[in-house]
Amino acid sequence: MALVEFKDVKKIYKMGEVEVAAAAGFNFKIEEGELVVIVGPSGSGKTTLLNMLGGMDTVTSGTILIDGTDITKFNEAQLTDYRRFDIGFVFQFYNLVQNLTALENVELASQICDDPMPAIEALKNVSLQDRKDNFPSQLSGGEQQRVAIARALAKNPKLLLCDEPTGALDYKTGKAILKLLEQTCTEQKKTVVIITHNSAFARIANRVIKIREGLVVDVVLNDNPESADIIEW
Amino acid sequence: MKNLFFKELLKTISGSKRRFFALFAIVALGCGFFAGLLMSGIDMRYASDEYFNKTNLMDMRIVSTLGFSEDDLDEVIKIEGVKSASESYSYDAMVNTGDKTLSTRIHSLQDRTVLKTSDSSSDTGYKVETICDKDTNPQYENDVDSLGGNSINQLVLKEGNWPTANNECLISYDLKETTNVKIGDKIVVQNTTDDLDDWLTQTEYTVCGKISSSFYCCASSLGTTSLGSGDLDQYIYVLPSAFVDNVTITDLYLRLENPKNFQNMSKEYLDYVAGVKDDVSKLAETRQKMRTQKLKDDAQKELDENLQKFNDEKLSAYSKLNDAKSILDASKLTLDNGKNELEAARIQADEQFASAQTQIDSTRMQTQSALDELLKIDPSTLPDDERIQWYIKVETCKQTLAALDTKQAELDAQKEETYATLDEKTRELQEGQNSYNSGLSDYQSGKAKADSQFADAQKEIDKAQEKINEIENAEWITLTREETYGVKSYDMDASRIDSIARIFPLIFFLVAALVALTTMTRMIEEQRQLIGTFKALGYSRRRITNRYLIYAGIASVLGAAFGIAILSQVLPFIVMYAYAIIYFIDIPPFLLPIDWLSVLLSGGVGVAITLLTSYLVARKTLRTPAATLMLPTAPKPGKRIVLEHIKPIWTRLSFLHKVTFRNIFLDKKRFFMTVIGITGCTGLLLVGLGLSNSINDIIDVQFTDLTHYNTTLTYDDDAHSSDVSQIENELNKNEYFSGYTNLYTKSMMAFSDSNDDLRFEIRVVEDVDKFKEFITLRHRLGHETIDFNKDSVVITEKLATQLNIKAKQGFQIAELDDKGNKTAVTYDIEADDIAENYVQHYIYMGSDAYEKITGKNYYANTFFINRNTQNYLQDDMDSVMHNVDSVKTITYTDQIITLYKESLRSVNLVVVVLVVSAALLAFIVLYNLININITERVREIATLKVLGFRKRELKNYIFREVIILAIIGALLGLIFGFFLEGFVITTAEVDVVMFGREIHLLSYVISFVLTIIFTLIVLFFMGFKLNKINMVESLKSID
């Protein structure tokens, strides 16, 4: 059974008389342990997809099965629990709590889980154990994103969802972050979903889902993904 | 373009309703409170001025130690500045109103009122007309409109009718004492005063109406009297004709022109009145002499008439006596003569009868012997011729003897008759003697009686003469309106509100400034990019600044207008309503007058604070170059706080707590806004509760800890000892009374360099040990018992404070006259110690100390009693004790306690006002803080939501710092409230009452808990806002 299965998922906004479909009927599957890249241009509905997948947004119709459970039927509290236990998020702008040190930011996530990874271990995984007592303002963008990844991993989530994780970073740092996500998938056997407008990332993915205008236009399975080190954009 | 600028501004306002509202609300609260408190004092003064003018309250009252003559009124009206004047009578008596006996001042309605109007045709420039006269033009109604509004001390008839008959009276509508007296009830003047008949024509009156009198506008004190406890309990009004004819005029009331309408009790008014008072004093000098002379002349004339009558009577009495005497003397002479004559007649008769008897006897003897000689011869032996001779001779003898027998019988008869006549005469004489004797004794007793009677009368006449010689010079005492009970204290209460107005709003303004600071800072921060854009577009710095100033200006001006409009009506009303328990001064109808100066001042301060703060914030941001402004502000760097270095604490905190602490100390502005706001909130609550404690303490401490009796009985100073023992016999009934002690009490006046004329009660104690069972004399601090013995003088705390003296410092006390005015009899004293006391002023003296100080002898006139309240009710006590003639008053502590509890109503209102404003303050501050916190941390909150924080966890995380700030503020507020309450208490205290100084522990707890509850309420509502935050929207991009 697939870890994730979207069945005709629609998200329609009503702007007065006009209906705008951010998702016009997504259909795809994600298997456990895959590194998935969802790629599409601006306005294609990829963030909507991620929000629905992450339990941050509701669907208008369709079903999203996670491990066979339809999360579209969840109420708010169940969605919160779903986010809490099953999902790890990494954002474009890191969204670290400024008033917490790196370690504390990780703890923020780990302390609410049943089976968290020790915070310091999560930081080791992203090689930031030496900066654990620094505040976000004392860290570079890449370091902050690594803290964000550590925070997401510390929860031991089923799914790691990354929204343009390199969007605010320079090329080199972005590449390092991508590498880190790749390692997370391969070494820690996590299912990682990366959302990006950058199709170059497709080369590191096991599964590439291409979307445009609220629809999945192509799903490419890649049995031999390349390493993040060698891709260029 | 300008339009667009404004359009954008309007959008800004509508787009940030919460922010706008916070600014609006705090300015409304601050300005409204300030204006409301400022205007409370002003409105109180306005209310009293209105009421006193409406009722034409006298500006001056003149009383005289010898009363007034009819023409005094006509002279007084001539004084420049006097507009109208009236004369009336008053008499103090104990009056039974059914359920209680009250010391009462019985006033006559106006006897005569004169009005001065300007008249250019007159030499003096004015004319005086008599607008009311009991004899020619009586005015029974003394209502507001009567006499064209010119009658003085007009009464406001609240129920019933004006009196039309001599046996009708008006009683107070306002006084608690007479609330139960209904129209139609009878009240009875008790015959406890000797001169009652000299004043009143009747002792029973039917209540025909209830009135309010501006002359008696203070519930706590109507005045003093020589009766009862020394305090007047009530007043009634009767017709002038209910007083006896030609009764002494006791009061003159004057109303002044006051051409510039100086406000009641203003400095100008007082100066103006003082000026007229000088003129009255000048007039008084001649008038009081004339009054004295007139009284002396009248009395002398009457005495002279009496003396004449006395002399005439004496003369006629003695002449009658003399006549009687001469008649007696004459009859005595006649008697004596008669006696002599009778004596002589008797002697004569004796002699006559004796000689006649002698003659008869001698003749008889001669004849018998001759016969005997003849019979010795035998006739037969005799010659015939001789014998014939013999026979003839014998016969002759025999015949002579027979004749003698006849003569004897005749003599005897004559004798008997004569002596009977003489005896008759003797008897007649004796009778005459007897009647003479009784006449003489009658005369003697009559004379003795007359002698003593006339001697007595002479003595009385001498005494009366002496009295006339001793008549003291009349003295006019001019009492201004200021000295009327309630008038000055009401004005002083208004001043107290003024001083509170100077302190209280400070908190609100300080918080307003902080709210403005945080709000505008946040607003400008949020709009950095916009500002940058404007700047880049070429808008001048001033223009952009104006944008924020206009925003803040609109919010604060609207807030100020709203707050002032509401609170400048509500607060003065509440304050006046609270004071209405003590003062019977009408609250003016809505709308209360608006004092524009106060509006400008409070509104100005509020708006200025907001604008200045906004300007300072805007200026700082605008100095930044446009390019920098276009970039988002770097998030505030996380910072370690001092607490982190205290490892033992820090390491024990969960890291969520750690972040809370960091957040708290990260933004100083918000920290101070919140802490000061909450401090103010808790402080206000504590002030309110503390006030309530203080007043309650008066009752609890005064009547539980300090005094230990439930009944006070006073009796006449000159009470007969049998009356006193009658009382004591009753009190000795153990089943009804558990104890009593006696002492001497009297109202007196104390004064020192720093304060004049403080009335107090002196309590002189002989049985010091017994006394201690009824009164505890102790220090307020430490409750240490004061050593009180027969030589001690102890003064109560508030009196000492007001006299500004300490123990062992000298001051003076003065005796009072019958009307409660200060006399010239004063004593220098010093107190040995100062005792805790909350209600009234007392000086406690041992009897030895009293005798030494005053030179008077100690005697008792008061009992402190512990009555068994279960089986011996007040009614029982009243009915038994009032049968004893000498009993003056019986006071029950319960009643006093009830009275004080009534006045709690005003305090409760103040407490409500304080609690409400505290709550508002807390709400605005917390609302603003949380609002800013949430909008600023919306990304953080969204992140946490995404991380899967549950609602409760999220609230805990975000609101924990609010709660901690609230706790810090509340703790500081307890300290602040402690000091603020001290200030308010000392400001709000009235003369004869000292409020408790302690705030109860419970009040601290309640203030603290309430603050936290307010906080939780705000948090509850802000929780919804937290829930509404949309993760997706909030995380979309950087603002």
GROMACS .gro file of N, CA and C in nm, chain A residues 51 56-57 76 80-81 83-85 89 91 93 95 97-101 104 107-109 111-112 133 135 137 151 155, chain B residues 635-640 655-656 659 662-663 666 939-940 943-951 953 957 1031-1032 1035 1038:
model
  174
   51ASN      N    1   0.001   2.193   0.135
   51ASN     CA    2  -0.081   2.229   0.250
   51ASN      C    3  -0.184   2.122   0.281
   56MET      N    4  -0.261   2.116   0.670
   56MET     CA    5  -0.273   2.256   0.705
   56MET      C    6  -0.393   2.318   0.637
   57ASP      N    7  -0.445   2.252   0.540
   57ASP     CA    8  -0.555   2.307   0.463
   57ASP      C    9  -0.654   2.195   0.433
   76GLU      N   10  -1.043   1.914   1.321
   76GLU     CA   11  -0.927   2.000   1.345
   76GLU      C   12  -0.828   1.936   1.441
   80THR      N   13  -0.449   1.829   1.376
   80THR     CA   14  -0.338   1.875   1.460
   80THR      C   15  -0.252   1.756   1.500
   81ASP      N   16  -0.318   1.650   1.544
   81ASP     CA   17  -0.242   1.531   1.582
   81ASP      C   18  -0.166   1.471   1.464
   83ARG      N   19  -0.049   1.638   1.210
   83ARG     CA   20   0.070   1.721   1.189
   83ARG      C   21   0.174   1.693   1.297
   84ARG      N   22   0.124   1.674   1.415
   84ARG     CA   23   0.209   1.658   1.530
   84ARG      C   24   0.294   1.531   1.522
   85PHE      N   25   0.227   1.423   1.486
   85PHE     CA   26   0.297   1.294   1.493
   85PHE      C   27   0.351   1.244   1.359
   89PHE      N   28   0.778   1.956   0.880
   89PHE     CA   29   0.778   2.061   0.780
   89PHE      C   30   0.911   2.133   0.773
   91PHE      N   31   1.031   2.493   0.583
   91PHE     CA   32   0.978   2.603   0.503
   91PHE      C   33   1.089   2.676   0.431
   93PHE      N   34   1.133   2.994   0.443
   93PHE     CA   35   1.192   3.097   0.532
   93PHE      C   36   1.219   3.043   0.672
   95ASN      N   37   1.125   2.974   0.942
   95ASN     CA   38   1.029   2.987   1.050
   95ASN      C   39   1.080   2.931   1.183
   97VAL      N   40   1.187   2.997   1.573
   97VAL     CA   41   1.146   3.092   1.677
   97VAL      C   42   1.270   3.169   1.720
   98GLN      N   43   1.265   3.299   1.697
   98GLN     CA   44   1.383   3.383   1.714
   98GLN      C   45   1.437   3.381   1.856
   99ASN      N   46   1.347   3.361   1.948
   99ASN     CA   47   1.389   3.372   2.087
   99ASN      C   48   1.436   3.241   2.146
  100LEU      N   49   1.448   3.141   2.059
  100LEU     CA   50   1.498   3.011   2.106
  100LEU      C   51   1.631   2.981   2.040
  101THR      N   52   1.716   2.917   2.113
  101THR     CA   53   1.843   2.874   2.056
  101THR      C   54   1.816   2.762   1.957
  104GLU      N   55   1.692   2.462   2.128
  104GLU     CA   56   1.557   2.481   2.179
  104GLU      C   57   1.453   2.476   2.067
  107GLU      N   58   1.394   2.126   2.018
  107GLU     CA   59   1.317   2.074   2.131
  107GLU      C   60   1.169   2.110   2.121
  108LEU      N   61   1.146   2.228   2.067
  108LEU     CA   62   1.009   2.275   2.049
  108LEU      C   63   0.924   2.168   1.979
  109ALA      N   64   0.988   2.102   1.882
  109ALA     CA   65   0.916   1.998   1.809
  109ALA      C   66   0.921   1.865   1.885
  111GLN      N   67   0.953   1.787   2.193
  111GLN     CA   68   0.885   1.771   2.322
  111GLN      C   69   0.737   1.740   2.306
  112ILE      N   70   0.684   1.758   2.185
  112ILE     CA   71   0.541   1.730   2.173
  112ILE      C   72   0.515   1.593   2.110
  133ASP      N   73   2.370   2.637   2.097
  133ASP     CA   74   2.327   2.743   2.188
  133ASP      C   75   2.315   2.878   2.121
  135PHE      N   76   2.138   3.162   1.884
  135PHE     CA   77   2.004   3.202   1.844
  135PHE      C   78   1.999   3.209   1.692
  137SER      N   79   1.931   3.435   1.492
  137SER     CA   80   1.992   3.555   1.434
  137SER      C   81   2.145   3.542   1.427
  151ARG      N   82   1.464   2.021   1.325
  151ARG     CA   83   1.339   2.033   1.400
  151ARG      C   84   1.234   1.939   1.342
  155LYS      N   85   1.098   1.500   1.520
  155LYS     CA   86   0.966   1.445   1.550
  155LYS      C   87   0.952   1.300   1.503
  868PRO      N   88   1.425   4.027   1.225
  868PRO     CA   89   1.355   3.990   1.348
  868PRO      C   90   1.440   4.025   1.467
  869LYS      N   91   1.374   4.055   1.573
  869LYS     CA   92   1.449   4.090   1.694
  869LYS      C   93   1.538   3.973   1.731
  870PRO      N   94   1.665   3.998   1.746
  870PRO     CA   95   1.753   3.886   1.780
  870PRO      C   96   1.717   3.829   1.916
  871GLY      N   97   1.728   3.699   1.923
  871GLY     CA   98   1.708   3.637   2.052
  871GLY      C   99   1.817   3.682   2.147
  872LYS      N  100   1.784   3.689   2.272
  872LYS     CA  101   1.881   3.741   2.366
  872LYS      C  102   1.875   3.660   2.492
  873ARG      N  103   1.992   3.647   2.550
  873ARG     CA  104   1.991   3.580   2.679
  873ARG      C  105   1.955   3.682   2.784
  888PHE      N  106   1.198   2.440   2.874
  888PHE     CA  107   1.249   2.538   2.779
  888PHE      C  108   1.137   2.629   2.727
  889LEU      N  109   1.012   2.581   2.739
  889LEU     CA  110   0.902   2.668   2.700
  889LEU      C  111   0.890   2.787   2.796
  892VAL      N  112   1.160   3.037   2.707
  892VAL     CA  113   1.131   3.127   2.597
  892VAL      C  114   1.032   3.234   2.642
  895ARG      N  115   1.231   3.492   2.811
  895ARG     CA  116   1.306   3.574   2.714
  895ARG      C  117   1.213   3.674   2.648
  896ASN      N  118   1.094   3.625   2.612
  896ASN     CA  119   0.999   3.715   2.546
  896ASN      C  120   0.959   3.832   2.635
  899LEU      N  121   1.224   4.083   2.641
  899LEU     CA  122   1.275   4.124   2.511
  899LEU      C  123   1.228   4.264   2.476
 1172ARG      N  124   0.358   3.458   1.261
 1172ARG     CA  125   0.435   3.354   1.192
 1172ARG      C  126   0.477   3.245   1.289
 1173GLU      N  127   0.521   3.292   1.404
 1173GLU     CA  128   0.565   3.196   1.506
 1173GLU      C  129   0.448   3.106   1.547
 1176THR      N  130   0.370   2.867   1.275
 1176THR     CA  131   0.471   2.761   1.274
 1176THR      C  132   0.439   2.655   1.378
 1177LEU      N  133   0.404   2.706   1.499
 1177LEU     CA  134   0.374   2.612   1.606
 1177LEU      C  135   0.251   2.529   1.571
 1178LYS      N  136   0.157   2.595   1.506
 1178LYS     CA  137   0.038   2.521   1.465
 1178LYS      C  138   0.077   2.411   1.367
 1179VAL      N  139   0.163   2.448   1.273
 1179VAL     CA  140   0.208   2.350   1.174
 1179VAL      C  141   0.282   2.236   1.243
 1180LEU      N  142   0.357   2.273   1.344
 1180LEU     CA  143   0.432   2.169   1.416
 1180LEU      C  144   0.338   2.077   1.491
 1181GLY      N  145   0.212   2.115   1.500
 1181GLY     CA  146   0.116   2.026   1.565
 1181GLY      C  147   0.088   2.062   1.709
 1182PHE      N  148   0.114   2.187   1.748
 1182PHE     CA  149   0.075   2.230   1.882
 1182PHE      C  150  -0.076   2.230   1.892
 1183ARG      N  151  -0.125   2.171   1.999
 1183ARG     CA  152  -0.269   2.172   2.019
 1183ARG      C  153  -0.310   2.310   2.069
 1184LYS      N  154  -0.441   2.337   2.062
 1184LYS     CA  155  -0.491   2.471   2.099
 1184LYS      C  156  -0.444   2.512   2.238
 1186GLU      N  157  -0.201   2.394   2.416
 1186GLU     CA  158  -0.055   2.413   2.425
 1186GLU      C  159  -0.013   2.546   2.366
 1190TYR      N  160   0.154   2.852   2.558
 1190TYR     CA  161   0.283   2.903   2.512
 1190TYR      C  162   0.278   3.054   2.491
 1264MET      N  163  -0.275   2.912   0.924
 1264MET     CA  164  -0.135   2.871   0.902
 1264MET      C  165  -0.088   2.906   0.762
 1265VAL      N  166  -0.174   2.872   0.668
 1265VAL     CA  167  -0.134   2.885   0.528
 1265VAL      C  168  -0.108   3.031   0.494
 1268LEU      N  169   0.199   3.191   0.667
 1268LEU     CA  170   0.333   3.145   0.632
 1268LEU      C  171   0.368   3.174   0.487
 1271ILE      N  172   0.689   3.664   0.385
 1271ILE     CA  173   0.730   3.753   0.492
 1271ILE      C  174   0.653   3.883   0.481
   0.00000   0.00000   0.00000
